[in-house]
PDB file of C-alpha atoms in Angstrom:
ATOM      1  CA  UNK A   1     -16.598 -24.070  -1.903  1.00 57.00           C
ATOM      2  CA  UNK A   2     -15.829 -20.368  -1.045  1.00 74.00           C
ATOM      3  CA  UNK A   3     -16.819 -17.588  -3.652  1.00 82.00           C
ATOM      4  CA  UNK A   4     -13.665 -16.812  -3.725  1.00 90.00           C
ATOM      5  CA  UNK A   5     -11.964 -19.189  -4.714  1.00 85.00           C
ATOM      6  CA  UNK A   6     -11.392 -17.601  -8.350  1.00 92.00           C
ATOM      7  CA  UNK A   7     -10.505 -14.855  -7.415  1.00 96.00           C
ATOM      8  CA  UNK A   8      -6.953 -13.525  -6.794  1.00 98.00           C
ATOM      9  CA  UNK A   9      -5.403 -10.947  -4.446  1.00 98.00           C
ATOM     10  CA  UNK A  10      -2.554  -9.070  -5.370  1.00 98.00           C
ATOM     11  CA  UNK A  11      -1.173  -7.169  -2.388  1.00 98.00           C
ATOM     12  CA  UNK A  12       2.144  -4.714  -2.771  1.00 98.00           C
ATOM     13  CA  UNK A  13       4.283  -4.043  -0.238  1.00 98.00           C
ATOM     14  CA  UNK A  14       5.366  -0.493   0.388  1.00 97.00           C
ATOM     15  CA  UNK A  15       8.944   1.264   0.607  1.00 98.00           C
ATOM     16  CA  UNK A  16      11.231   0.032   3.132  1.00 98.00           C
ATOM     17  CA  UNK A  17       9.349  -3.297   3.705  1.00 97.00           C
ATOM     18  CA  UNK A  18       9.228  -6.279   1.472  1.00 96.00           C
ATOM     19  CA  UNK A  19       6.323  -9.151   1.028  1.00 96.00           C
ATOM     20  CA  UNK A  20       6.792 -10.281   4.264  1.00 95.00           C
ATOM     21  CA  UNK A  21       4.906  -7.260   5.915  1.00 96.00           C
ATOM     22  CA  UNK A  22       1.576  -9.026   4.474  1.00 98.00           C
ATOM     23  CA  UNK A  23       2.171 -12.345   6.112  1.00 97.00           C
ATOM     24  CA  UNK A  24      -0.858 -11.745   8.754  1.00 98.00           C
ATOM     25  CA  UNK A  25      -2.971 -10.422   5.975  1.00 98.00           C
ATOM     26  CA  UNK A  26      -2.223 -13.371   3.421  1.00 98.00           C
ATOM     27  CA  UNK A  27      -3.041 -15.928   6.036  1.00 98.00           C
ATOM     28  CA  UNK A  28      -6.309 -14.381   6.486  1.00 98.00           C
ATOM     29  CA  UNK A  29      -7.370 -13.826   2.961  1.00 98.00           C
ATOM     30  CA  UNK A  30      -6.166 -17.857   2.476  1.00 97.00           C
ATOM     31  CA  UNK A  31      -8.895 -18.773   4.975  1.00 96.00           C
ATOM     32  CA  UNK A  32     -11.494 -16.989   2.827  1.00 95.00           C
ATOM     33  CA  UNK A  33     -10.721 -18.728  -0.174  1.00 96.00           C
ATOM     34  CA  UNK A  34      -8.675 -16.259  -2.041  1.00 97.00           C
ATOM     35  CA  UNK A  35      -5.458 -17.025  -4.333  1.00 97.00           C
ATOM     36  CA  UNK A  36      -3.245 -14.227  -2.981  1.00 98.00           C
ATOM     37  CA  UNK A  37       0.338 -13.461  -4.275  1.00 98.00           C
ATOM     38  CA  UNK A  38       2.197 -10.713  -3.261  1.00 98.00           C
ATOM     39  CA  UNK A  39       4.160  -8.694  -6.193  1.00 97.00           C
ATOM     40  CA  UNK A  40       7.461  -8.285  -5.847  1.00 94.00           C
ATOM     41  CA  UNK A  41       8.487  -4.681  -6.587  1.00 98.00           C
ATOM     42  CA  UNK A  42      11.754  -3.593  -7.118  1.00 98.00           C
ATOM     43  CA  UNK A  43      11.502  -0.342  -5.713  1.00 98.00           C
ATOM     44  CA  UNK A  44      13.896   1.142  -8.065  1.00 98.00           C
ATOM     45  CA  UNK A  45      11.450   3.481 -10.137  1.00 98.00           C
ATOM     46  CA  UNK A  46       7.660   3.963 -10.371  1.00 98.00           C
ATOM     47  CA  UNK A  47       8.028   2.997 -14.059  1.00 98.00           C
ATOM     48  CA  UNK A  48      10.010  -0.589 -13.093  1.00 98.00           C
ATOM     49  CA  UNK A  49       7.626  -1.315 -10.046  1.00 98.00           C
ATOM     50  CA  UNK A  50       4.842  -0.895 -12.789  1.00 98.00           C
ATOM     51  CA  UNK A  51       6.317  -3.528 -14.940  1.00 98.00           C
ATOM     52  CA  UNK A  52       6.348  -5.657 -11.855  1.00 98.00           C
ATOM     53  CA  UNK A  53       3.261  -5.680 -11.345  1.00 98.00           C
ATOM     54  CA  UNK A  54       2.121  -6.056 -14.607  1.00 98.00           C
ATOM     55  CA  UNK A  55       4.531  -9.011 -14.465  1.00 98.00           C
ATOM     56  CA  UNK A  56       2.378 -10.291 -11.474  1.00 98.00           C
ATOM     57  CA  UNK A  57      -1.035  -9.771 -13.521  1.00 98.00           C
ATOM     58  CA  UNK A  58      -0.508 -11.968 -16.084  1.00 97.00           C
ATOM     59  CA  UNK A  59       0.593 -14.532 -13.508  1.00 96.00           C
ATOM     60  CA  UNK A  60      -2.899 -14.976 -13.101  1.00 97.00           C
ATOM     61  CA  UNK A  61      -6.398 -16.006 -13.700  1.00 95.00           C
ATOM     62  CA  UNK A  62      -9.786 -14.607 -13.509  1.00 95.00           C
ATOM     63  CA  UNK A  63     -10.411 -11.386 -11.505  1.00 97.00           C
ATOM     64  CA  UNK A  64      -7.769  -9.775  -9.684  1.00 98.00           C
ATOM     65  CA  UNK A  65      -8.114  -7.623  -6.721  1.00 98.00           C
ATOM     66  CA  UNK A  66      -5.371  -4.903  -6.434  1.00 98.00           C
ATOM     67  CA  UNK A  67      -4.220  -4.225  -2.577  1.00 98.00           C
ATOM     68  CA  UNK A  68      -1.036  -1.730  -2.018  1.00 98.00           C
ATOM     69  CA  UNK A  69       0.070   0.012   0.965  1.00 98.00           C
ATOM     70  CA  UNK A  70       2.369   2.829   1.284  1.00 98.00           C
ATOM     71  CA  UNK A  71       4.311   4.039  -1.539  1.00 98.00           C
ATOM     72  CA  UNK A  72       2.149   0.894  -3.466  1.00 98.00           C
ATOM     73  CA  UNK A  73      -0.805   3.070  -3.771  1.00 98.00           C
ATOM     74  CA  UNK A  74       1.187   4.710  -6.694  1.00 98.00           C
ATOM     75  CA  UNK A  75       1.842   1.108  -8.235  1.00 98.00           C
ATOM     76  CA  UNK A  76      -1.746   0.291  -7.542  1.00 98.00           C
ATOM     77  CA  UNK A  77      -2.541   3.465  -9.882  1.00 98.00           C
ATOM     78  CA  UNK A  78      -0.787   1.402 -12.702  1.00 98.00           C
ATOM     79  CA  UNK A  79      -3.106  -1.499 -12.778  1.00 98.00           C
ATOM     80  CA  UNK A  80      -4.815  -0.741 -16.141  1.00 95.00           C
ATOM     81  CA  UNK A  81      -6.098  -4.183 -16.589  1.00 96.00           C
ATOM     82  CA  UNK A  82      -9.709  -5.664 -17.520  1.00 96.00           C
ATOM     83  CA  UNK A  83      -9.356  -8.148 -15.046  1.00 97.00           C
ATOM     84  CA  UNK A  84      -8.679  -5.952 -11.916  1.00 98.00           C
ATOM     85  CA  UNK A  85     -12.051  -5.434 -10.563  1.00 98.00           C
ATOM     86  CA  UNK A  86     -10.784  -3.765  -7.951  1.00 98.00           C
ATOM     87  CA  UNK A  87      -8.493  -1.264  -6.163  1.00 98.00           C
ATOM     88  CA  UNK A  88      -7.793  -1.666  -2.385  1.00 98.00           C
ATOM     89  CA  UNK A  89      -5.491   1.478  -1.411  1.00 98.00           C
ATOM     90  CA  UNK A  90      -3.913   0.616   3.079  1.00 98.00           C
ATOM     91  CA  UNK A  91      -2.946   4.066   4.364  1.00 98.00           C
ATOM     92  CA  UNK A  92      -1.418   4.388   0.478  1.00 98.00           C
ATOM     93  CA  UNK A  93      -0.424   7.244  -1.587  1.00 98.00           C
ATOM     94  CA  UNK A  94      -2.604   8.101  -4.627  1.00 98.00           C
ATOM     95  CA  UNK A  95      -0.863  10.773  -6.841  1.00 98.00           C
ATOM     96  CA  UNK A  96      -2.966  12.238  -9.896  1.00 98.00           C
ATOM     97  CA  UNK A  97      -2.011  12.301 -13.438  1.00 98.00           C
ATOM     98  CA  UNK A  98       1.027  14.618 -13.616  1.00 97.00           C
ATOM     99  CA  UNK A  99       1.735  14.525 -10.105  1.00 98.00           C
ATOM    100  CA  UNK A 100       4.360  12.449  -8.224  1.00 98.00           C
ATOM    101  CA  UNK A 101       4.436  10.130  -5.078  1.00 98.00           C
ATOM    102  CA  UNK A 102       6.220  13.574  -2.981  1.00 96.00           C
ATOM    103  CA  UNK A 103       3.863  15.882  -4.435  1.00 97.00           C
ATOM    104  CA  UNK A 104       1.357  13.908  -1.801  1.00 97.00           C
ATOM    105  CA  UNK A 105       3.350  12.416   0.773  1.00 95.00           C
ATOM    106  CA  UNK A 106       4.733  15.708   1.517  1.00 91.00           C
ATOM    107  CA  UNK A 107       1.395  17.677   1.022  1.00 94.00           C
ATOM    108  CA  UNK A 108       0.523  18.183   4.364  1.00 91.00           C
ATOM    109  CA  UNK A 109       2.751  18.674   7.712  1.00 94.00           C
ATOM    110  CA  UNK A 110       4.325  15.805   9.009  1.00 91.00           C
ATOM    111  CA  UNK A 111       4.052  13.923  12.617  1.00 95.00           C
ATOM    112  CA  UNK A 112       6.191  15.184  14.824  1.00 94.00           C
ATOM    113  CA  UNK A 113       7.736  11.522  14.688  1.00 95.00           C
ATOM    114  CA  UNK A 114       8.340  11.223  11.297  1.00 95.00           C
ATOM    115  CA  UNK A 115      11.898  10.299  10.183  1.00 95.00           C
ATOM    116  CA  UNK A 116      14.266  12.754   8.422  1.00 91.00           C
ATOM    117  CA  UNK A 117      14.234  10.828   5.430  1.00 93.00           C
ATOM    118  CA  UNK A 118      17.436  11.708   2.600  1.00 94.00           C
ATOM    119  CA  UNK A 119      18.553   9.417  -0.212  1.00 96.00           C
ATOM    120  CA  UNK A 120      22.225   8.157   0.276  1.00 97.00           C
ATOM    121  CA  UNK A 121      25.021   8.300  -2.289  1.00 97.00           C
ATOM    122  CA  UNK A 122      23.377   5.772  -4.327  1.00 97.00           C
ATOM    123  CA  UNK A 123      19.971   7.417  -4.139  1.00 97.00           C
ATOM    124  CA  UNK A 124      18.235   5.246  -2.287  1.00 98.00           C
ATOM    125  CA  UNK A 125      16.206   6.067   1.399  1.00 98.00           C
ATOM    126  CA  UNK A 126      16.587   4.017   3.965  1.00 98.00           C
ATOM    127  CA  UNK A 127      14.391   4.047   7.164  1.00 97.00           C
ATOM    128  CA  UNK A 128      16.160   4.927  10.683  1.00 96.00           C
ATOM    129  CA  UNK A 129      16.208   1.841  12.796  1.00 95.00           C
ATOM    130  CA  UNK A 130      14.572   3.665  15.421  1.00 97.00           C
ATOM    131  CA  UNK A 131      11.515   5.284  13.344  1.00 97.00           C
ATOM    132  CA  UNK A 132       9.872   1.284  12.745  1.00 98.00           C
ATOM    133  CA  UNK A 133       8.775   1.578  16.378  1.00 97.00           C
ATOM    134  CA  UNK A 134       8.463   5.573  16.302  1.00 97.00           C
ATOM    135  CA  UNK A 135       6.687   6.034  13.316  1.00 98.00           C
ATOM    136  CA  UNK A 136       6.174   2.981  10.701  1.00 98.00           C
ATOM    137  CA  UNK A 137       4.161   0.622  13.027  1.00 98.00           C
ATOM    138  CA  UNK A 138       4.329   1.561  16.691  1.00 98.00           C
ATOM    139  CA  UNK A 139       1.880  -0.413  17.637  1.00 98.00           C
ATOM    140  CA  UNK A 140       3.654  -3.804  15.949  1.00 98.00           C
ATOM    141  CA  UNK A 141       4.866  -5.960  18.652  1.00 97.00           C
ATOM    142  CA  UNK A 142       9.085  -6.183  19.409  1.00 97.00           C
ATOM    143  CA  UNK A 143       9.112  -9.016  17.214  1.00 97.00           C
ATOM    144  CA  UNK A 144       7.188  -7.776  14.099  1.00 97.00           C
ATOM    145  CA  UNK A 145       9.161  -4.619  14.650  1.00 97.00           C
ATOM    146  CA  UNK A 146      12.733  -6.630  14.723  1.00 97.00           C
ATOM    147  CA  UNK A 147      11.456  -8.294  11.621  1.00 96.00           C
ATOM    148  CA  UNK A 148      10.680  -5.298   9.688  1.00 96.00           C
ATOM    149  CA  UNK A 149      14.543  -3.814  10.472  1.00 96.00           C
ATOM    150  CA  UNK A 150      15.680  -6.959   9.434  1.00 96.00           C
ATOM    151  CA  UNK A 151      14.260  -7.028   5.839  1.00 96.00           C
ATOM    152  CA  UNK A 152      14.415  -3.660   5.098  1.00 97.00           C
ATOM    153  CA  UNK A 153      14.432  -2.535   1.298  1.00 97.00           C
ATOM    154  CA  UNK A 154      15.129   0.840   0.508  1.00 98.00           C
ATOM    155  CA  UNK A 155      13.455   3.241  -2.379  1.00 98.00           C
ATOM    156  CA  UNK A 156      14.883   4.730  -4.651  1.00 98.00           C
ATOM    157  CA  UNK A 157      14.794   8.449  -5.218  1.00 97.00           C
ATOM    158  CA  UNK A 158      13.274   8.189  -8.754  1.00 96.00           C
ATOM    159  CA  UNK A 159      10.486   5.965  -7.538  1.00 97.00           C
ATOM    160  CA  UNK A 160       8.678   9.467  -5.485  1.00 97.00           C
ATOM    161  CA  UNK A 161      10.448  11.628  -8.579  1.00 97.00           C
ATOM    162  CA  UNK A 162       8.244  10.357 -11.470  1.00 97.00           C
ATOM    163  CA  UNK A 163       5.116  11.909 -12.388  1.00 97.00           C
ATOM    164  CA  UNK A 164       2.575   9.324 -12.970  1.00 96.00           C
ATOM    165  CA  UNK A 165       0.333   8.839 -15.867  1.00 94.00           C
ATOM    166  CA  UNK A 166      -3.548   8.570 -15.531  1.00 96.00           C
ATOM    167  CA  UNK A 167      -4.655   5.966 -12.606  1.00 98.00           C
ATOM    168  CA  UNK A 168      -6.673   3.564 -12.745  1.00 98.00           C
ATOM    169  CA  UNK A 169      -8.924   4.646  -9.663  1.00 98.00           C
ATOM    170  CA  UNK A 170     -10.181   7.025 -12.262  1.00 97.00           C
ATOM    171  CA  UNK A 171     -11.755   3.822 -14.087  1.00 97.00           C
ATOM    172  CA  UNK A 172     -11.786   1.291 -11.345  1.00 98.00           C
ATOM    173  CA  UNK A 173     -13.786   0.988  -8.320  1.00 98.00           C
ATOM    174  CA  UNK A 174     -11.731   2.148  -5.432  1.00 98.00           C
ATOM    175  CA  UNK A 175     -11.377   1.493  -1.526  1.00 98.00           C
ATOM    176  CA  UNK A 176      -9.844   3.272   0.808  1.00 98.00           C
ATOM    177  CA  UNK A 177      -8.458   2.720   4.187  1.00 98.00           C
ATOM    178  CA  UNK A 178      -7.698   5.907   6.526  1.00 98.00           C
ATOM    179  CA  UNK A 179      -5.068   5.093   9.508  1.00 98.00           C
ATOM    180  CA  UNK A 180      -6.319   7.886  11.865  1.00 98.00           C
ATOM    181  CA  UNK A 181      -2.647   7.076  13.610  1.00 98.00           C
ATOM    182  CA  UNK A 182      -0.887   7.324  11.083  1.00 98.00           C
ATOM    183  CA  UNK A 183       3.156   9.108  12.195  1.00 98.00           C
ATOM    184  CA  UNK A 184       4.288   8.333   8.187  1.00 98.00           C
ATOM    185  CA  UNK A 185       1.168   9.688   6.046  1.00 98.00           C
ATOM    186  CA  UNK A 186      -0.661  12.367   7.278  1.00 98.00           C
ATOM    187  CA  UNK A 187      -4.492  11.443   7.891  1.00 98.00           C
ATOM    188  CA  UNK A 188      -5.583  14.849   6.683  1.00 98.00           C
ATOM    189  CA  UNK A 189      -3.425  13.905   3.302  1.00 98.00           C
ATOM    190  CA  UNK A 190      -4.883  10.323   3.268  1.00 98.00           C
ATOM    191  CA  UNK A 191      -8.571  11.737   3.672  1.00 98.00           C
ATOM    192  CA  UNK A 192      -7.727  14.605   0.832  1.00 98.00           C
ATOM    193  CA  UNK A 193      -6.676  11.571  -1.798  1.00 98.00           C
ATOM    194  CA  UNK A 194      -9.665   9.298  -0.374  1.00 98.00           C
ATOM    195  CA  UNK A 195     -12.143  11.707  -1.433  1.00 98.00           C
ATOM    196  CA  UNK A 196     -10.403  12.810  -4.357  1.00 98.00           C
ATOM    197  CA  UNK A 197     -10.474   9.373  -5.777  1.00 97.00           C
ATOM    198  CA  UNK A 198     -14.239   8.737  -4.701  1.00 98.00           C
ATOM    199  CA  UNK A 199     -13.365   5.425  -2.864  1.00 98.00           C
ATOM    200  CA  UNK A 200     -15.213   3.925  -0.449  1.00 98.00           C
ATOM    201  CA  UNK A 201     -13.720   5.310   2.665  1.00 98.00           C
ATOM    202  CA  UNK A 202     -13.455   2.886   5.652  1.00 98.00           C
ATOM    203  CA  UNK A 203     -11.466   4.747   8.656  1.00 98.00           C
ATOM    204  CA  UNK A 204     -10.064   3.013  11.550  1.00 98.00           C
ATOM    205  CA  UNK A 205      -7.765   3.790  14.481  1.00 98.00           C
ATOM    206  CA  UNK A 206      -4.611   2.599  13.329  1.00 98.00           C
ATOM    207  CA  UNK A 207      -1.312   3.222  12.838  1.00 98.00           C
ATOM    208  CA  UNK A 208       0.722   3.168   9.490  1.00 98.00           C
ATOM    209  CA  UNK A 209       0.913  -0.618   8.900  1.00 98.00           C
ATOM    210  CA  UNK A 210      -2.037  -1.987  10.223  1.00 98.00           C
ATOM    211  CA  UNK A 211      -1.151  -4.755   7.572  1.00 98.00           C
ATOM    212  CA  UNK A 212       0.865  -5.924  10.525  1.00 98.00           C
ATOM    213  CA  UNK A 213      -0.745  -4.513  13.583  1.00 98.00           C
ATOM    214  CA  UNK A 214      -4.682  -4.514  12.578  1.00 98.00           C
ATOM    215  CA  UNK A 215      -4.946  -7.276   9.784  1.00 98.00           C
ATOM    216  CA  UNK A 216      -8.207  -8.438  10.321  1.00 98.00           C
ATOM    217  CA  UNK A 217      -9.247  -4.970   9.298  1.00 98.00           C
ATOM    218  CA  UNK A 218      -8.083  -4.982   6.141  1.00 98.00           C
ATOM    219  CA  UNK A 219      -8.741  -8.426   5.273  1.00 98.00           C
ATOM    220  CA  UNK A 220     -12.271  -6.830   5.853  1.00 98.00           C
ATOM    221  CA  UNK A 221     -12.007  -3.995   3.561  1.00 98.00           C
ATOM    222  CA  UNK A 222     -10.420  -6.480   0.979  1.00 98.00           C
ATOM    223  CA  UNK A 223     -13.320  -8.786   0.890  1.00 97.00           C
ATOM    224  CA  UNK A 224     -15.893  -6.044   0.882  1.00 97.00           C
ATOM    225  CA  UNK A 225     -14.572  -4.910  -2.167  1.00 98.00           C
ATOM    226  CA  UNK A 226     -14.288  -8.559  -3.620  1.00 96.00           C
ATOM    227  CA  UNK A 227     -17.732  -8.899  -2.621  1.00 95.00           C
ATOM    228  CA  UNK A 228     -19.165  -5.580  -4.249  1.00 95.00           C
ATOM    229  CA  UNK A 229     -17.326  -5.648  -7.468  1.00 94.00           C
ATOM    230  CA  UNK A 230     -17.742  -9.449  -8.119  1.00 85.00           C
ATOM    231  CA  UNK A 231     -21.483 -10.333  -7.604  1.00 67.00           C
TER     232      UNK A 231
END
């Protein structure tokens, strides 16, 4: 019997992905014992990814682990629930009451690689094909990189517009995972919001979706946060 087994993992994907890009992750958390769903976010607004999520909570049972990367670190922030335990933030963005998901993506200078990223006449961003392998995850493989064009979702505009209320990392028990590689989210910014937040910093060589590229290492930083928050 695993001492997991009661306990759930929500994981959110980020922009311009979908809950596919936590396949490798999922698989491993399964092995451990873990119930594991991933949320399905609309990406339309910070305020309708929220209710998503919240959606997703009430799914389940017992304590509930809350995993986002990317833009999901501001969805994470949402998760004002007695039964999350938990927050697990992958390379993720971590705005501060009043602020909004720009305010910290773009508070600090980008990779030279970054994409030029501008909503289209429908407000929503989509990703260049060519920045999944430039920027996104260039160290995924051809095939996790084809995969990733393929199921591309873009954001809306409002979703990094909205200024978000107080997060729950102010309450919760936070963990943190730098990608020192990062082309998408500047380290320096990730570090800035890591510390701000007081998580439990664990800092790896990796590049902006290690979900895909390094898995086992966050499987590892989700079940040492399972493991301190629920003995």
């Amino acid at each position: 019997m695993s001492a997991f087994e009661n306990v759930t993992v929500i994981v959110i994907h980020g922009a311009w992905a979908d809950g596919s890009s936590w396949e490798p992750v999922i698989r491993r958390l399964q092995q451990q014992g873990f119930n594991v769903v991933a949320a399905p976010i609309p990406l339309t607004s910070l305020s309708e990814d929220a209710a998503a999520l919240r959606r997703t909570i009430v799914r389940t049972q017992g304590p509930v682990i809350v995993v986002g990367h990317a833009y999901a670190g501001a969805v994470v922030g949402t998760a004002q629930d007695e039964r999350v335990k938990a927050l697990v933030y992958v390379a993720a963005l971590a705005p501060d009451e009043g602020e909004t998901v720009a305010d910290v993506f773009y508070h600090d200078e980008p990779h030279p690689k970054a994409p030029h990223l501008a909503p289209d006449s429908d407000g929503f961003i989509w990703m260049p094909d060519e920045s999944f392998s430039e920027a996104f995850a260039q160290y995924a493989t051809a095939e996790q990189i084809a995969l990733c064009r393929a199921v591309q979702r873009p954001i809306s505009a409002k979703s990094i517009r909205e200024p978000v209320a107080s997060p729950a990392w102010k309450t919760t028990p936070a963990w943190y995972l730098i990608a020192e590689e990062d082309r998408m989210i500047n380290p320096k910014t990730q570090r800035f919001m890591a510390q701000r937040m007081k998580a439990t910093i664990r800092s790896f060589a990796v590049d902006h979706t290690p979900l895909l590229t390094s898995p086992d290492k966050v499987a590892d930083i989700i079940c040492e946060a399972a493991q301190a928050t629920l003995d």
